[in-house]
Amino acid sequence: MTTQQRARLEHLGQTGLRIDIGDLTVLVDPYLSNSVQELDGSDLVRQVPIPYQPQELTMVDWVLITHDHMDHCDPHTLPALAAASPQARFVGPLAVRKQLAQWGISADRIGPSPVEKLHLGEGLQVMAVPAAHPKIRLDQDGQPQTVGYVFERNGQRVYLAGDTAVCDELFTSLKQLAPIHAALLPVNEDNFFRRRRGIIGNMSVREAFGLAEEVGIERVVAVHWDMFTVNSTSPAEIRAVYQAYLWPFDLCEVTELKL
């Protein structure tokens, strides 16, 4: 059955995403603080305004986390968010769940990244897929330590990759879920200088676009290029690579996606 009310999608910076459908609010990797600069390095200055203060978000139903790195699993966001939205449930890989528990979030509010479809409400479903950051690694239970999420509603599938490189296993997982109509793909490429700084990069712009082409994705949103100067990619570079080749998909903003 088709649910007529459209979802409203909002990019929160990095791989952060907010989805609103009726009374349902879902957040993915909300980084709503300056914790990385304060706790990791003074050169990691936030370049994107904080769109919401965690304590203001009293309506959140689900928080999905891709992995336990601070700019995705934020110690200054998630505990405050859990207090502001006591109804919110949290989902993530094992290391994320352990971290959430250490922050005092009760066990009955924490669940694993779904290997089968998880119903979030308002016709929205989600399923986790492995992510290679920089390689696919499994936890003690044989589940991926880092994941992306595929959302499905009204026959539309949207893939939020989180942090990942391109690898054969990722292609296999995504092709099994085809068709995927849209994807939010990280384009802060891995390189020598970032590795020397201790930063694990993701796909290059060309790799992200190549992934979309091979999987048959129709719409692409480039993400994870905006938050920190030392880990950034120029929007002009993204656009130049898109315009220089005949890519078989639309490069768009997250607000243009259908779900």
C-alpha atoms as one frame of an Amber mdcrd trajectory, in Angstrom:
protein
   0.000   0.000   0.000   1.308   3.435  -0.913   1.595   5.952   1.895   0.723
   9.306   0.359   2.465  11.641   2.794   5.993  12.338   1.576   9.009  12.251
   3.808  11.008  15.394   4.469  14.753  14.727   4.380  17.354  17.113   5.771
  21.140  16.823   5.645  22.746  17.544   9.038  26.374  17.639   7.861  28.869
  14.776   7.456  26.600  11.754   6.948  23.952  13.091   9.304  20.347  12.836
   8.143  16.955  13.764   9.549  13.797  12.121   8.211  10.352  13.432   9.151
   7.130  11.700   8.091   3.997  12.806   9.896   4.714  12.323  13.596   7.766
  10.125  12.927  11.275  11.565  13.298  14.392   9.517  12.520  17.982  10.715
  12.861  21.092   9.105  11.418  24.574   9.961  12.762  23.578  13.319  14.269
  26.749  15.310  15.019  25.321  18.370  16.757  28.276  19.695  18.736  31.947
  20.648  18.550  33.163  17.527  20.346  35.650  16.483  17.655  37.551  19.758
  17.948  37.325  19.740  21.740  38.309  16.102  22.257  40.363  15.143  19.183
  42.226  18.063  17.608  42.188  21.850  17.423  42.486  21.713  13.615  39.144
  19.905  13.384  37.065  23.059  13.477  33.432  22.625  12.564  32.626  24.325
   9.222  28.885  23.589   9.157  26.516  25.402  11.544  24.892  23.231  14.190
  21.324  22.882  12.853  19.728  21.848  16.151  20.736  21.754  19.789  20.322
  18.175  21.063  18.260  19.258  24.061  15.736  20.884  21.705  14.999  17.621
  19.896  12.161  16.289  22.009  10.298  14.508  19.191  12.845  11.933  18.007
  11.661   8.321  17.669  14.730   6.567  16.257  18.461   7.292  16.177  20.499
   5.121  13.800  24.285   5.144  14.154  26.644   3.737  11.521  29.759   3.275
  13.688  31.492   4.474  16.830  33.674   7.314  15.503  33.009  10.575  17.290
  31.660  12.515  14.305  28.971   9.840  13.913  28.500   8.600  17.483  28.851
  11.906  19.304  29.384  11.972  23.095  28.081  15.542  23.266  24.956  14.834
  21.201  23.578  11.380  21.943  23.263  11.458  25.769  21.582  14.879  25.603
  19.330  13.667  22.810  18.374  10.574  24.799  17.358  12.793  27.719  15.387
  15.203  25.518  13.541  12.383  23.702  12.940   9.641  26.291  10.853   7.741
  23.726  13.765   7.518  21.267  15.311   4.152  20.490  18.913   3.782  19.382
  20.275   1.346  16.801  23.876   0.597  15.868  26.720  -1.932  15.684  28.070
  -3.580  18.830  30.720  -0.941  19.633  28.065   1.762  19.344  25.710  -0.106
  21.660  28.449  -0.490  24.250  29.235   3.213  24.050  25.583   4.186  24.426
  25.293   1.991  27.504  28.384   3.620  29.023  26.710   6.991  28.526  23.804
   5.818  30.653  21.221   5.054  27.969  19.146   2.120  29.198  19.455  -1.269
  27.519  15.757  -1.420  26.608  16.279   1.593  24.315  19.259   0.120  22.433
  19.156  -2.412  19.603  21.430  -3.911  16.928  21.730  -2.708  13.360  18.967
  -4.639  11.577  20.074  -7.471   9.315  16.416  -7.845   8.340  13.972  -5.033
   7.667  13.115  -3.001  10.757   9.795  -1.141  10.702  10.230   2.408  11.990
   6.649   3.628  11.468   4.728   5.583   8.803   5.544   2.861   6.279   9.303
   3.422   6.630  11.605   0.401   6.870  15.364   0.196   7.244  18.007  -2.484
   6.798  21.735  -2.351   7.543  24.425  -3.186   4.994  28.154  -3.674   5.696
  30.538  -0.750   5.295  34.295  -0.863   4.662  35.983   1.663   6.940  38.553
   1.138   5.593  37.787  -2.600   5.373  34.769  -4.655   6.372  35.449  -5.991
   9.848  33.198  -8.216  11.929  32.567  -8.051  15.661  32.559 -10.972  18.099
  29.032 -11.870  16.990  29.988 -11.985  13.311  28.222  -8.709  12.493  29.796
  -5.695  10.725  31.524  -3.156  12.957  30.563  -0.381  10.541  27.352  -0.195
   8.539  25.289   1.851   6.141  21.497   1.895   6.030  18.997   1.324   3.232
  15.611   2.959   3.826  12.510   1.804   1.975   9.089   3.386   1.653   6.471
   3.623  -1.102   8.628   1.440  -3.355  11.590   3.817  -3.079  14.942   2.783
  -1.614  17.477   5.308  -0.331  20.969   4.183   0.689  22.899   6.154   3.296
  26.424   4.780   3.092  27.888   6.212   6.294  31.670   5.875   6.157  32.815
   3.368   3.563  35.307   2.646   0.849  34.399   0.737  -2.299  34.887  -3.036
  -2.233  33.438  -6.158  -3.818  31.448  -7.059  -0.706  29.716  -3.686  -0.776
  28.754  -4.139  -4.417  27.334  -7.572  -3.624  25.247  -6.270  -0.721  23.838
  -3.352  -2.687  23.062  -5.343  -5.815  21.087  -7.811  -3.697  18.892  -4.889
  -2.620  18.401  -3.476  -6.123  16.806  -1.341  -7.263  18.268   1.414  -5.098
  16.830   4.680  -6.295  19.023   7.173  -4.434  22.194   7.216  -2.362  24.037
   9.531   0.011  27.695   8.702  -0.657  30.789   9.982   1.202  33.383  11.674
  -1.019  36.154  12.623   1.446  38.704  10.458  -0.302  41.360   8.422   1.466
  44.869   9.736   0.819  48.371   9.854   2.294  47.934  13.201   4.024  44.720
  12.206   5.741  46.131   8.882   6.862  49.162  10.729   8.268  46.763  12.940
  10.238  44.966   9.848  11.535  41.900  10.398   9.366  40.325   7.403   7.641
  39.000   8.664   4.327  36.243   7.168   2.242  35.530   7.089  -1.490  36.902
   9.601  -3.918  34.348  11.493  -5.984  35.046   9.222  -8.971  34.751   6.089
  -6.848  31.424   7.228  -5.433  30.108   8.020  -8.890  31.453   4.718 -10.232
  29.665   2.851  -7.451  26.409   4.600  -8.286  26.819   3.798 -11.970  27.554
   0.110 -11.434  24.766  -0.415  -8.908  22.269   1.471 -11.063  21.464   4.245
  -8.592  19.356   7.014 -10.122  20.116   9.947  -7.800  23.284  10.733  -5.856
  23.885  13.128  -2.980  27.560  13.723  -2.176  28.133  13.915   1.588  30.948
  13.866   4.166  32.843  16.628   2.362  31.707  19.634   4.387  32.479  19.422
   8.108  36.259  19.766   8.594  38.710  21.567   6.324  41.392  18.883   6.708
  38.861  16.251   5.636  36.959  18.185   2.992  36.293  18.036  -0.728  35.480
  21.102  -2.782  31.920  21.341  -4.134  33.517  22.635  -7.335  35.505  19.400
  -7.628  32.377  17.314  -7.101  30.528  19.266  -9.758  33.494  19.203 -12.165
  33.804  15.408 -12.004  30.066  15.090 -12.523  30.027  17.418 -15.521  33.153
  15.974 -17.152  31.643  12.531 -17.745  28.307  11.171 -18.897  27.245   9.703
 -15.564  23.861   7.931 -15.798  22.376   9.492 -12.658  21.306  12.874 -11.320
  23.525  14.711  -8.839  21.142  16.369  -6.421  20.477  17.694  -2.923  19.018
  15.560  -0.169  15.818  17.608  -0.143  15.108  16.385  -3.690  14.993  12.715
  -2.717  11.714  10.796  -2.623  10.814   8.445   0.195
